[in-house]
Short mmCIF file of C-alpha atoms in Angstrom, two decimals:
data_model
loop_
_atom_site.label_atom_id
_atom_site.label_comp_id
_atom_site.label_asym_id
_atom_site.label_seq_id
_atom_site.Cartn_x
_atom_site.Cartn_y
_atom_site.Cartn_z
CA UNK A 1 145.46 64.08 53.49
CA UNK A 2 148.70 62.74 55.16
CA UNK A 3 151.28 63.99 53.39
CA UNK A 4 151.41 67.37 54.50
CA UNK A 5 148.59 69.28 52.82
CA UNK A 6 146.96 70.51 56.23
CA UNK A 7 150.21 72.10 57.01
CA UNK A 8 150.45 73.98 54.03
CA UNK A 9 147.04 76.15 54.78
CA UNK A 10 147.63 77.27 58.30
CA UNK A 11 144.87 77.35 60.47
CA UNK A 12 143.60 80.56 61.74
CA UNK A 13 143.95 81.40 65.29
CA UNK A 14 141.02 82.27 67.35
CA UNK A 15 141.10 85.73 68.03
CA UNK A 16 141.53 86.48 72.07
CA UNK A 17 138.54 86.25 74.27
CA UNK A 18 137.66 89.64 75.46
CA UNK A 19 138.84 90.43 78.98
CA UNK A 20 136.30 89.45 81.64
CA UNK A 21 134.06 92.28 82.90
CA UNK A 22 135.84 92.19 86.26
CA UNK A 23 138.84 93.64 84.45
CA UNK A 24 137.09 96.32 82.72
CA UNK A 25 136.98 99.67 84.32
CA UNK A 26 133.72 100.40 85.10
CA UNK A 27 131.81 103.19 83.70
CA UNK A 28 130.61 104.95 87.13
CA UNK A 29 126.48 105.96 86.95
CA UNK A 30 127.07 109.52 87.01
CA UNK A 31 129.05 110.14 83.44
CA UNK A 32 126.86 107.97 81.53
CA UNK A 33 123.90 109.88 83.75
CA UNK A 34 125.74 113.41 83.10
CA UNK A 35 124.19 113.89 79.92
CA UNK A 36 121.06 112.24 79.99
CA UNK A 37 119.86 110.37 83.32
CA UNK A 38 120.21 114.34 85.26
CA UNK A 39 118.41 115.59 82.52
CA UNK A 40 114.77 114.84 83.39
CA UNK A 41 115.21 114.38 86.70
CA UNK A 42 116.37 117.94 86.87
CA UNK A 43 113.42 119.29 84.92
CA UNK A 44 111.29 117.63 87.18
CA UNK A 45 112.79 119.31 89.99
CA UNK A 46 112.55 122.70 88.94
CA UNK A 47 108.83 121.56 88.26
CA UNK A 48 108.60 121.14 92.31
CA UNK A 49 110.18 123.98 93.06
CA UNK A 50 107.80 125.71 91.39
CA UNK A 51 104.92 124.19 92.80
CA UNK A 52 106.82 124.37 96.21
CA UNK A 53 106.92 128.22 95.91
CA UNK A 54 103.60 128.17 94.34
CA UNK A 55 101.44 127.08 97.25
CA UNK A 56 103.58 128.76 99.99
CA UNK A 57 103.39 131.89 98.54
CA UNK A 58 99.49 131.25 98.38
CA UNK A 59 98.87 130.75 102.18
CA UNK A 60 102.14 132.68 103.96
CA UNK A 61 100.95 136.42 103.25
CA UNK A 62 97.61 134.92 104.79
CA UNK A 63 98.65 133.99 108.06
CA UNK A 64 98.77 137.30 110.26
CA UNK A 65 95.13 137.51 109.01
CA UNK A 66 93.94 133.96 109.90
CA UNK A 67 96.36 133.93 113.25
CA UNK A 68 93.91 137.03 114.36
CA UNK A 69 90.80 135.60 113.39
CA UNK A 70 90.93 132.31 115.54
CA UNK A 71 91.36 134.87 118.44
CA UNK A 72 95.54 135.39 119.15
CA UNK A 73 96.38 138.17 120.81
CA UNK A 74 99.06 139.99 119.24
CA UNK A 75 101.70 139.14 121.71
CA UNK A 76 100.92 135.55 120.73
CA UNK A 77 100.96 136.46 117.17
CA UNK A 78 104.22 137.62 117.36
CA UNK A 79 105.43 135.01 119.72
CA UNK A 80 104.24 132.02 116.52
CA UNK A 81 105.25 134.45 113.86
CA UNK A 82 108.93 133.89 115.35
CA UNK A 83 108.04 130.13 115.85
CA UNK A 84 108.90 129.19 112.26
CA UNK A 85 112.23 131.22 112.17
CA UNK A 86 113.69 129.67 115.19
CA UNK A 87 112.76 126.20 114.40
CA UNK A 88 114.50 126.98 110.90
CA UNK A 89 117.23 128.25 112.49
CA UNK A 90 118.49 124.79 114.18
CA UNK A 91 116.49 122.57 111.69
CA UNK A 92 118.21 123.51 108.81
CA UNK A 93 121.65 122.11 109.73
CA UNK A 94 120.72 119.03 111.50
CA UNK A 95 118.06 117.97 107.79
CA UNK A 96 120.74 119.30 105.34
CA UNK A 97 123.84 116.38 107.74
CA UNK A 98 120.81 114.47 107.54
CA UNK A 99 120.42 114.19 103.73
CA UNK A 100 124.33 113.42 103.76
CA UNK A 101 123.80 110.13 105.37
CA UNK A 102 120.25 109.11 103.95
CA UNK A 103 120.32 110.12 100.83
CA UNK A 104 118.79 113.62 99.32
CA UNK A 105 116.43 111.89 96.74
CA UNK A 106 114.60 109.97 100.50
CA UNK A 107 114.99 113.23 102.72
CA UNK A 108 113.55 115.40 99.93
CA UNK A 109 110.50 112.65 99.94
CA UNK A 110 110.49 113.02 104.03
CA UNK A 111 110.35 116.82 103.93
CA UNK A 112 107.70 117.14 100.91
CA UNK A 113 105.28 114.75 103.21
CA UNK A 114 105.94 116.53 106.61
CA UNK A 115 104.99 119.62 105.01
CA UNK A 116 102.23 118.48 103.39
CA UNK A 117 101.09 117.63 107.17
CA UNK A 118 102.12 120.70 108.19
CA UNK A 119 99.84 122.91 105.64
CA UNK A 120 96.69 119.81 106.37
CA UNK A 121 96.60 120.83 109.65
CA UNK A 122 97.00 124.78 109.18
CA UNK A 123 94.09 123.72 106.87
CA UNK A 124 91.88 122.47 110.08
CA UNK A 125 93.44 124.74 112.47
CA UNK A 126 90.67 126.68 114.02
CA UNK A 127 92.33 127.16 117.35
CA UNK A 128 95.85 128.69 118.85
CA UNK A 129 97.34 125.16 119.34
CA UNK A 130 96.51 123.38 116.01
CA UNK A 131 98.02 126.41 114.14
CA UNK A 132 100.96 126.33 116.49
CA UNK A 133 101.48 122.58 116.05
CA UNK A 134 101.46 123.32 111.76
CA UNK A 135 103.71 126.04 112.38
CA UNK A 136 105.96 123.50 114.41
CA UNK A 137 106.15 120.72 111.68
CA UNK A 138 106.50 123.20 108.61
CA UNK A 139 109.59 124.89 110.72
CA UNK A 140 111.17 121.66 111.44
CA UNK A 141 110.48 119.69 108.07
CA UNK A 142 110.22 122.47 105.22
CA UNK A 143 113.67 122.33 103.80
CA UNK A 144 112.36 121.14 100.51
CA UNK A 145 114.10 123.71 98.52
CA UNK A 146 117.23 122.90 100.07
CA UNK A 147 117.52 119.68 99.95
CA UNK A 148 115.97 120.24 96.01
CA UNK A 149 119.89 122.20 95.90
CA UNK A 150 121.54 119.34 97.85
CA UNK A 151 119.77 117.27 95.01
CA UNK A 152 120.87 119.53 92.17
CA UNK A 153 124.70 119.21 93.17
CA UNK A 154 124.70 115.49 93.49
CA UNK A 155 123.10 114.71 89.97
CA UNK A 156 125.09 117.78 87.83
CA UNK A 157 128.84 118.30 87.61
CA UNK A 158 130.78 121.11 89.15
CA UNK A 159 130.98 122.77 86.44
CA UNK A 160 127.37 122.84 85.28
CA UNK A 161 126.08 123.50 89.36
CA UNK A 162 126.09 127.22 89.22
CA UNK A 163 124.01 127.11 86.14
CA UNK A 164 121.30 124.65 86.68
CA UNK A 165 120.72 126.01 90.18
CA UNK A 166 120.28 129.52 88.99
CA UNK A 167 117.90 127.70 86.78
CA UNK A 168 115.89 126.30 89.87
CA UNK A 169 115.70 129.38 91.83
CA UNK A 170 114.00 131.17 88.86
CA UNK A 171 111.44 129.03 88.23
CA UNK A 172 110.88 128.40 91.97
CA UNK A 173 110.66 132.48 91.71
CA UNK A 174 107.98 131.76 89.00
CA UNK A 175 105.63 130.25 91.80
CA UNK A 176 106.03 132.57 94.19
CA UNK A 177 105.33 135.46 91.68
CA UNK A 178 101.94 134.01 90.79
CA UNK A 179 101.11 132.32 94.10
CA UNK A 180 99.90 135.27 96.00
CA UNK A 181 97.67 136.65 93.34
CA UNK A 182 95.54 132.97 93.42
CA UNK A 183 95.98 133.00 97.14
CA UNK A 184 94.41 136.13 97.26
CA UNK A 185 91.24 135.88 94.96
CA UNK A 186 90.47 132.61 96.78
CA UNK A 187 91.00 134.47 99.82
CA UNK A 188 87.80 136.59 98.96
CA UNK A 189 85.46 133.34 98.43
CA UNK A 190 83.55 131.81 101.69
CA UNK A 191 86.24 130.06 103.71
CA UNK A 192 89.28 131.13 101.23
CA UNK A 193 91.45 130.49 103.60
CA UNK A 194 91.07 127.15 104.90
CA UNK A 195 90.40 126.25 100.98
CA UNK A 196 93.86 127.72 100.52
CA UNK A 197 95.58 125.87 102.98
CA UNK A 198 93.77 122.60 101.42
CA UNK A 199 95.47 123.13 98.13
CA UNK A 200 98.69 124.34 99.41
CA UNK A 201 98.90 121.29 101.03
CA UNK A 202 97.68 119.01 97.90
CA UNK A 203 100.27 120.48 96.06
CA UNK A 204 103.36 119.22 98.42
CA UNK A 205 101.41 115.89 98.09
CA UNK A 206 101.43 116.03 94.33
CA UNK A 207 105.31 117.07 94.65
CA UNK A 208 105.76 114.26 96.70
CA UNK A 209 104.14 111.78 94.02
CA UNK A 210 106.21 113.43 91.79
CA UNK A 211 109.37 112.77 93.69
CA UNK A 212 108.50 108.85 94.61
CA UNK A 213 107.43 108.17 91.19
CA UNK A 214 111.09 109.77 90.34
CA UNK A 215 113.04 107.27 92.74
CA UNK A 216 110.57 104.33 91.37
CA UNK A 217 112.12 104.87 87.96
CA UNK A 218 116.05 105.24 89.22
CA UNK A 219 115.48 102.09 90.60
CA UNK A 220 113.74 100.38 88.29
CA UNK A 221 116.27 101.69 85.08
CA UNK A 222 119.35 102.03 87.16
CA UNK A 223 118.90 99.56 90.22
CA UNK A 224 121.23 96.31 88.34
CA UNK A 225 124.01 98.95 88.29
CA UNK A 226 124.78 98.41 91.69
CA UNK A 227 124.49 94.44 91.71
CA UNK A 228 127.38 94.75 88.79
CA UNK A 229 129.13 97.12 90.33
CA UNK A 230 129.10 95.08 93.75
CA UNK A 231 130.42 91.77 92.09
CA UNK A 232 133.06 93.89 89.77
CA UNK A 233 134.51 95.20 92.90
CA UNK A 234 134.95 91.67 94.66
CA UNK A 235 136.67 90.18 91.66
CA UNK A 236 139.19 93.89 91.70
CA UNK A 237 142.38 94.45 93.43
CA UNK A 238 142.27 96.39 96.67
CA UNK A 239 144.01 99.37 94.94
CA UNK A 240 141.66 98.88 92.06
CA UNK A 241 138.48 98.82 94.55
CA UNK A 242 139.98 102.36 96.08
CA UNK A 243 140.42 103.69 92.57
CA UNK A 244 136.61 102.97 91.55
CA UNK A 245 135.34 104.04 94.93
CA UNK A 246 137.16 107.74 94.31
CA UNK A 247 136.18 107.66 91.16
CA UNK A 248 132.46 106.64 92.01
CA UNK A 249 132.22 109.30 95.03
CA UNK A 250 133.55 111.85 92.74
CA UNK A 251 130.74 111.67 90.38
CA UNK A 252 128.27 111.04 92.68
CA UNK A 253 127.28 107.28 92.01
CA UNK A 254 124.48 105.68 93.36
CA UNK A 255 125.08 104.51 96.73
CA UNK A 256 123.84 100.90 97.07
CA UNK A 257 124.28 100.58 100.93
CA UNK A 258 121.64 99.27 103.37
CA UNK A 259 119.22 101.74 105.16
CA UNK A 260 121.99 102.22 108.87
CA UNK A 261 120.16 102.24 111.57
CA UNK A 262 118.83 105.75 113.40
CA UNK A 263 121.43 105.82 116.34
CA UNK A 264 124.23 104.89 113.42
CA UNK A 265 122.27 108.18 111.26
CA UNK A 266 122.55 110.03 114.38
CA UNK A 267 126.30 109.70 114.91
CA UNK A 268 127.16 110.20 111.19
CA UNK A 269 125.17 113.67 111.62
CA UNK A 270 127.02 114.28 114.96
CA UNK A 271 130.58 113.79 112.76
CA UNK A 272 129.30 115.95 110.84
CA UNK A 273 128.65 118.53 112.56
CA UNK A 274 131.87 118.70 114.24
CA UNK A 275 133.65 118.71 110.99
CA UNK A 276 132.19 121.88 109.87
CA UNK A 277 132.75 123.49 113.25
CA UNK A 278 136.57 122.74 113.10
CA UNK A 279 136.80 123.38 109.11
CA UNK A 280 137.96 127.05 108.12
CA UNK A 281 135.42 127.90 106.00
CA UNK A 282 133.35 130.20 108.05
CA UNK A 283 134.43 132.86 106.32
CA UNK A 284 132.61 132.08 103.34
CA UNK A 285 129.50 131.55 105.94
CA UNK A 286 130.16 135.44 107.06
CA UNK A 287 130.17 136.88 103.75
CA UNK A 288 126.57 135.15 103.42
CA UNK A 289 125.58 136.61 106.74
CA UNK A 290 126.60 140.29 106.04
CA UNK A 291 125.25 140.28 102.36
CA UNK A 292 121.65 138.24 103.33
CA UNK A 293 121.48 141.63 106.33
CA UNK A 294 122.60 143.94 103.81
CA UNK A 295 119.92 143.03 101.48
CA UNK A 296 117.04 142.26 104.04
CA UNK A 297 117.71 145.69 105.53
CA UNK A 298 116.98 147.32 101.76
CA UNK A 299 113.49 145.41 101.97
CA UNK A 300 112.99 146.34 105.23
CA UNK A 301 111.52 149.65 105.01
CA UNK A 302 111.18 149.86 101.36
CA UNK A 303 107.62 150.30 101.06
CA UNK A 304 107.75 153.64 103.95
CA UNK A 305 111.00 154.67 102.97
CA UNK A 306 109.64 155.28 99.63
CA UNK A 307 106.27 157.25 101.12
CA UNK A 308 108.49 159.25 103.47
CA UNK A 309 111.17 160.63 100.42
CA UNK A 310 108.86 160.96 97.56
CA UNK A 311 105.37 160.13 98.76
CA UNK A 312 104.66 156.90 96.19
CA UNK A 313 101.73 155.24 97.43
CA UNK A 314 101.69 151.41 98.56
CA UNK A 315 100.26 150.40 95.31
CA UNK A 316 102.56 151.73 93.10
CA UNK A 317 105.64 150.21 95.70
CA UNK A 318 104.16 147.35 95.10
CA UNK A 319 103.99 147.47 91.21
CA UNK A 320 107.96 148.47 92.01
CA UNK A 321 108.64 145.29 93.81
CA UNK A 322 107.00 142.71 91.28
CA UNK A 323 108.83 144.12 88.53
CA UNK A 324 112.19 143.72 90.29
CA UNK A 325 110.90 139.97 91.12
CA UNK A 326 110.46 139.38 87.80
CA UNK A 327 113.58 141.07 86.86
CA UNK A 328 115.04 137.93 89.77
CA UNK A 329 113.64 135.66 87.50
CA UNK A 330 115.13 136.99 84.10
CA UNK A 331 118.60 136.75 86.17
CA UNK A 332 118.21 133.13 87.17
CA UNK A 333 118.03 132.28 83.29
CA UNK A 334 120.85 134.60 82.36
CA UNK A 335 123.64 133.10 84.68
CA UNK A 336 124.56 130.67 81.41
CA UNK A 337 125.98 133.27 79.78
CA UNK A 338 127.60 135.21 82.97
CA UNK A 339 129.28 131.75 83.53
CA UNK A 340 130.51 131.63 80.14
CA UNK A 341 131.66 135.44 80.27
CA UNK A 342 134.08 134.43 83.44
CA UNK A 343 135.14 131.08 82.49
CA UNK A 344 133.10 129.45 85.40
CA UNK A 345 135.12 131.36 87.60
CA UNK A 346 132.44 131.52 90.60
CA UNK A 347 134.60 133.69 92.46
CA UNK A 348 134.77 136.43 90.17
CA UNK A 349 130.89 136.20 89.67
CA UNK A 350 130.40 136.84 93.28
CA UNK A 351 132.76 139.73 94.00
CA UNK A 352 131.43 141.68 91.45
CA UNK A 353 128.03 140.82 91.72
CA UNK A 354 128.62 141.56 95.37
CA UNK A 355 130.28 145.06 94.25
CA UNK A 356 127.30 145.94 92.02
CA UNK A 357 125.04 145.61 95.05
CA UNK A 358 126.82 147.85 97.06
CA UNK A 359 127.31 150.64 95.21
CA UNK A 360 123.80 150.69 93.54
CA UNK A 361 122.47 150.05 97.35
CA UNK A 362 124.76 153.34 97.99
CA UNK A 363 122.96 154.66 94.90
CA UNK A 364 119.40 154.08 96.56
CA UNK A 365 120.53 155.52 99.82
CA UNK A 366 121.48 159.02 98.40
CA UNK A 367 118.88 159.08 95.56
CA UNK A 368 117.10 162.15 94.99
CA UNK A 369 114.25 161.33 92.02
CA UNK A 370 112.09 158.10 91.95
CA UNK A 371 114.10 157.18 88.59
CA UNK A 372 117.41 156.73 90.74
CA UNK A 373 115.42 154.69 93.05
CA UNK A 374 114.18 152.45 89.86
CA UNK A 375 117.80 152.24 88.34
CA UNK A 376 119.15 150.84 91.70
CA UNK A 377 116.42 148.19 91.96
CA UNK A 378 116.70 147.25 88.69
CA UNK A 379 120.31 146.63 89.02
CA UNK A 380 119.36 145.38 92.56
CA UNK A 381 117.59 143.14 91.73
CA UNK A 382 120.03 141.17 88.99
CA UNK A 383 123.33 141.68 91.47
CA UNK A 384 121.37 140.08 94.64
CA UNK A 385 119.84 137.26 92.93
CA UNK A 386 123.25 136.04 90.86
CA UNK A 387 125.42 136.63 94.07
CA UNK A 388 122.92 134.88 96.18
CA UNK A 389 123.52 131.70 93.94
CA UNK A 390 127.14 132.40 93.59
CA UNK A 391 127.36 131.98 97.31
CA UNK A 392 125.70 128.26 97.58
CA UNK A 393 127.85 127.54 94.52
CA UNK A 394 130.99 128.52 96.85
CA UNK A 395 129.79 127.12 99.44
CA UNK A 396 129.76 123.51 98.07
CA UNK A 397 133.49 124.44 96.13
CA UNK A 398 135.34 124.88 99.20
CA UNK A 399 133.32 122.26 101.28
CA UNK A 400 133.27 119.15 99.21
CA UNK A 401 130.18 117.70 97.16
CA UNK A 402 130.09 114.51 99.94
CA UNK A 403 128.70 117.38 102.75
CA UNK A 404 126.65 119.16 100.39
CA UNK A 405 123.72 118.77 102.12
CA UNK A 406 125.32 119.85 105.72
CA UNK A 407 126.63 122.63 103.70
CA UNK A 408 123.61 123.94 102.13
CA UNK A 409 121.71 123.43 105.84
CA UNK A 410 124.47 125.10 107.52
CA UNK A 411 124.18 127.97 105.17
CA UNK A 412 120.04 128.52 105.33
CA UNK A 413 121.04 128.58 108.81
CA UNK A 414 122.94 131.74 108.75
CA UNK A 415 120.56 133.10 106.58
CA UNK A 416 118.11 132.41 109.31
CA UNK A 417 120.32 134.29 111.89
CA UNK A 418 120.43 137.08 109.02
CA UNK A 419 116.47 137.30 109.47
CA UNK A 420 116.66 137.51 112.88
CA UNK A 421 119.19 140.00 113.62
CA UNK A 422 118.14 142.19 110.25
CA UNK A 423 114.72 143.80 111.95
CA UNK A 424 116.31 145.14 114.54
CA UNK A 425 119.14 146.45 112.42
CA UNK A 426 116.65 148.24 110.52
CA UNK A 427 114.70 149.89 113.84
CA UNK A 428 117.38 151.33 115.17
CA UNK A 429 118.73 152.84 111.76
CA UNK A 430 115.46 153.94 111.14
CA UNK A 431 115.50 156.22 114.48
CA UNK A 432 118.56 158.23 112.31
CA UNK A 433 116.83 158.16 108.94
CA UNK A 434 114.87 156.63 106.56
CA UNK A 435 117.74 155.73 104.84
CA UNK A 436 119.34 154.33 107.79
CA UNK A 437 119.12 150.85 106.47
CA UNK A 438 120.17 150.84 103.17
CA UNK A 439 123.57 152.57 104.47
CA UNK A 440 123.95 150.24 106.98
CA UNK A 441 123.68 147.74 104.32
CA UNK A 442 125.63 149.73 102.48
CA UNK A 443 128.67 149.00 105.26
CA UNK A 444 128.02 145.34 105.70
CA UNK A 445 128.32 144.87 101.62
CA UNK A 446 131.77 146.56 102.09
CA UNK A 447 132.29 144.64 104.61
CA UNK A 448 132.18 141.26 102.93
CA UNK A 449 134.05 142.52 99.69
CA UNK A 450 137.19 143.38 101.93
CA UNK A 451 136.91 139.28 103.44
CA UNK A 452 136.70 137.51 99.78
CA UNK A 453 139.99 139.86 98.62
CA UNK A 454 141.80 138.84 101.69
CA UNK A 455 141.07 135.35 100.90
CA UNK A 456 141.09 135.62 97.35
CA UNK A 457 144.09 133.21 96.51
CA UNK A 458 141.97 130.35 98.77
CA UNK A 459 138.79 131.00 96.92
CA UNK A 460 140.58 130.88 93.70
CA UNK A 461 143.42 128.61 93.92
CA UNK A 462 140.64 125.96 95.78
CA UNK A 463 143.22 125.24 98.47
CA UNK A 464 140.37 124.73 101.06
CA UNK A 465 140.63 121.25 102.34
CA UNK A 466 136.99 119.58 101.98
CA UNK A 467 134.99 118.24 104.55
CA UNK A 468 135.10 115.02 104.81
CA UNK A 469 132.54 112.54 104.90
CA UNK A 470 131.60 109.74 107.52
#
């Protein structure tokens, strides 16, 4: 045992400890959640925007008629008709910089309950001021569709956003197809209406159990990444710490910051407000304004236009109209291949899609037989619904993921402009011609091709700086 033996068999060395976790890079939520955490959570989204456009589309085309049975005058009909727009109008911004700084999955949650309020008290409103006060809270709070979006573009990659959200607008298109056809048989029952407004409002409260029972389970399966992430960063370099918290914001991690406090909220939505005023993006916002007037001036008069040329009756219009909805639909599910076709180039998606609508809204215009008129819609309706996704998409390219929700707000905004300024568009080109609108929207369409080929090489090339966030 002494004389030498031991050194003759070497002993083997230990292999090296692993390195310590704090070394590792770590693997930020969103990757690992790319492929299967966004899944479900994204299927159960497009579940509530279905049910969202499910029960609105059940008790909106009821309103004029309840609004004049509690005794309005016209004059104040109109007057809380308008309400909703307006409040939309300056609403949408300030919720969508809100989301930014609370968090989309908690604002989506805020909005669902608000209107859920909203559509209760519509439900009991059996004078003037309680229907004006559930006309109030829906206008301020019901940006659930948006901040659904906002939602979308946080959980699924750049790459994948133009796809998925097509996805969502068709089956939120779903619901509002078959909405008004249950609105309207329970309409005919004893106290339809206020029986509507009951379930309209239980579904936002079953969308918002949805969406709570949704953050319950991020927490509960993803809720320790954030206590390992938090002690991996304080055993990292500072240059390490920047790396991971690019890396992190660039895929979206899950923020694991306390709740600020409302006057800290309210300057974070302030800074963001002003960055988007002195950004040079609105361009992008102007092609969305001329294209949402454009195509709101086509369904302005659509239903006379088409009694005044070739003397279809209101029925068949509306037979017209359903099938181009559903035809909306069928284009929501086909943008995976349109993607595909253009190499995710969004750019090229909207200028065409944007060129299609012009010239078949040209087509419309100057049509003779009631077959041109259901070629145009046909093709109407695929161009308008791709390019009106193509333009979010856009929208959130140029701006920056981190003010997605400001973003998205900013642009429902200008669409809300677009549905104020559109009717009376449409009354004074009507005093020319039936087809007065139409060819105005004609112009408009033109009008935003000419701005996306003058900024073509910023749109492509991506040399927008983003917005930054606070």
């Amino acid at each position: 045992m002494e004389n030498g033996r031991p050194g003759r068999v070497p002993q083997r060395r230990p292999p090296p400890p692993p390195p310590p976790p704090a070394m590792e890079r770590p693997e930020a939520p969103s990757p690992s959640g790319g492929a299967r955490r966004p899944v479900g959570f994204v299927q159960c989204l497009y579940a509530v925007g279905f049910l969202d456009f499910f029960g609105v589309s059940m008790i909106v085309p009821l309103l004029s008629l309840h609004i004049k049975s509690i005794g309005a005058s016209p004059t104040v009909a109109g007057v809380l008709g308008s309400l909703y727009g307006v409040l939309q109008l300056f609403s949408s911004t300030l919720v969508g910089s809100w989301s930014d700084v609370v968090g989309s999955r908690y604002c989506l949650l805020t909005c669902i309950l608000f209107s859920a309020l909203g559509y209760l008290v519509l439900g009991m409103s059996t004078n003037v001021f309680l229907f004006a006060v559930s006309r109030t809270i829906v206008g301020i709070f019901k940006h659930t569709h948006s901040v659904s979006k906002v939602l979308i573009s946080d959980l699924v990659s750049e790459r994948e956003r133009l796809l998925v959200i097509g996805h969502f607008n068709a089956a939120s298109s779903v619901g509002f197809i078959l909405g008004p056809m249950v609105g309207g048989y329970l309409t005919e029952l004893e106290g339809g209406l206020y029986l509507t407004a009951f379930i309209c409002a239980s579904i936002f409260i079953l969308n918002a159990g949805l969406c709570w029972m949704l953050l319950w389970y991020e927490e509960k399966t993803h809720g320790k990444e954030c206590i390992t992430g938090s002690k991996t960063k304080d055993s990292l370099s500072s240059e390490a710490k920047h790396n991971l918290q690019i890396e992190s914001a660039s895929h979206g991690a899950i923020k694991c910051s306390t709740p600020r406090p409302c006057w800290t909220q309210a300057i974070s939505v302030l800074k963001r407000l002003s960055g988007v005023a002195s950004s040079d993006i609105w361009d992008i916002f102007l092609v969305r304004l001329l294209m949402s007037v454009a195509v709101m001036l086509y369904h302005s008069n659509f239903v006379l236009a088409l009694e005044e040329r070739f003397g279809v009756k209101p029925r068949l219009t509306g037979y017209l109209i359903s099938y181009s909805s559903t035809l909306g639909v069928a284009a929501g599910f086909l943008l995976g291949p349109i993607t595909r076709l253009y190499h995710h180039n969004t750019y090229a998606i909207l200028l065409r899609s944007t060129l299609v609508t012009c010239v078949f809204l040209l087509l419309y215009s100057l049509s003779v037989s009631m077959w041109t008129v259901i070629l145009s819609s046909t093709l109407l309706a695929f161009s308008t619904t791709v390019g009106r996704t193509c333009i979010t998409d856009l929208e959130l390219t140029l701006g920056g993921n981190q003010a997605s929700g400001m973003l998205i707000g900013v642009g429902q905004s200008v669409s809300a402009v677009g549905r104020i300024v559109a009717p009376l568009l449409s009354g004074i080109a009507q005093e020319f011609s039936p087809c007065g609108p139409p060819s105005l929207g004609v112009l408009l369409g033109f009008a935003a091709v000419l701005i996306m080929i003058f900024n073509q090489s910023r749109y492509c090339g991506g040399s927008s700086p983003k917005l930054k966030s606070t």
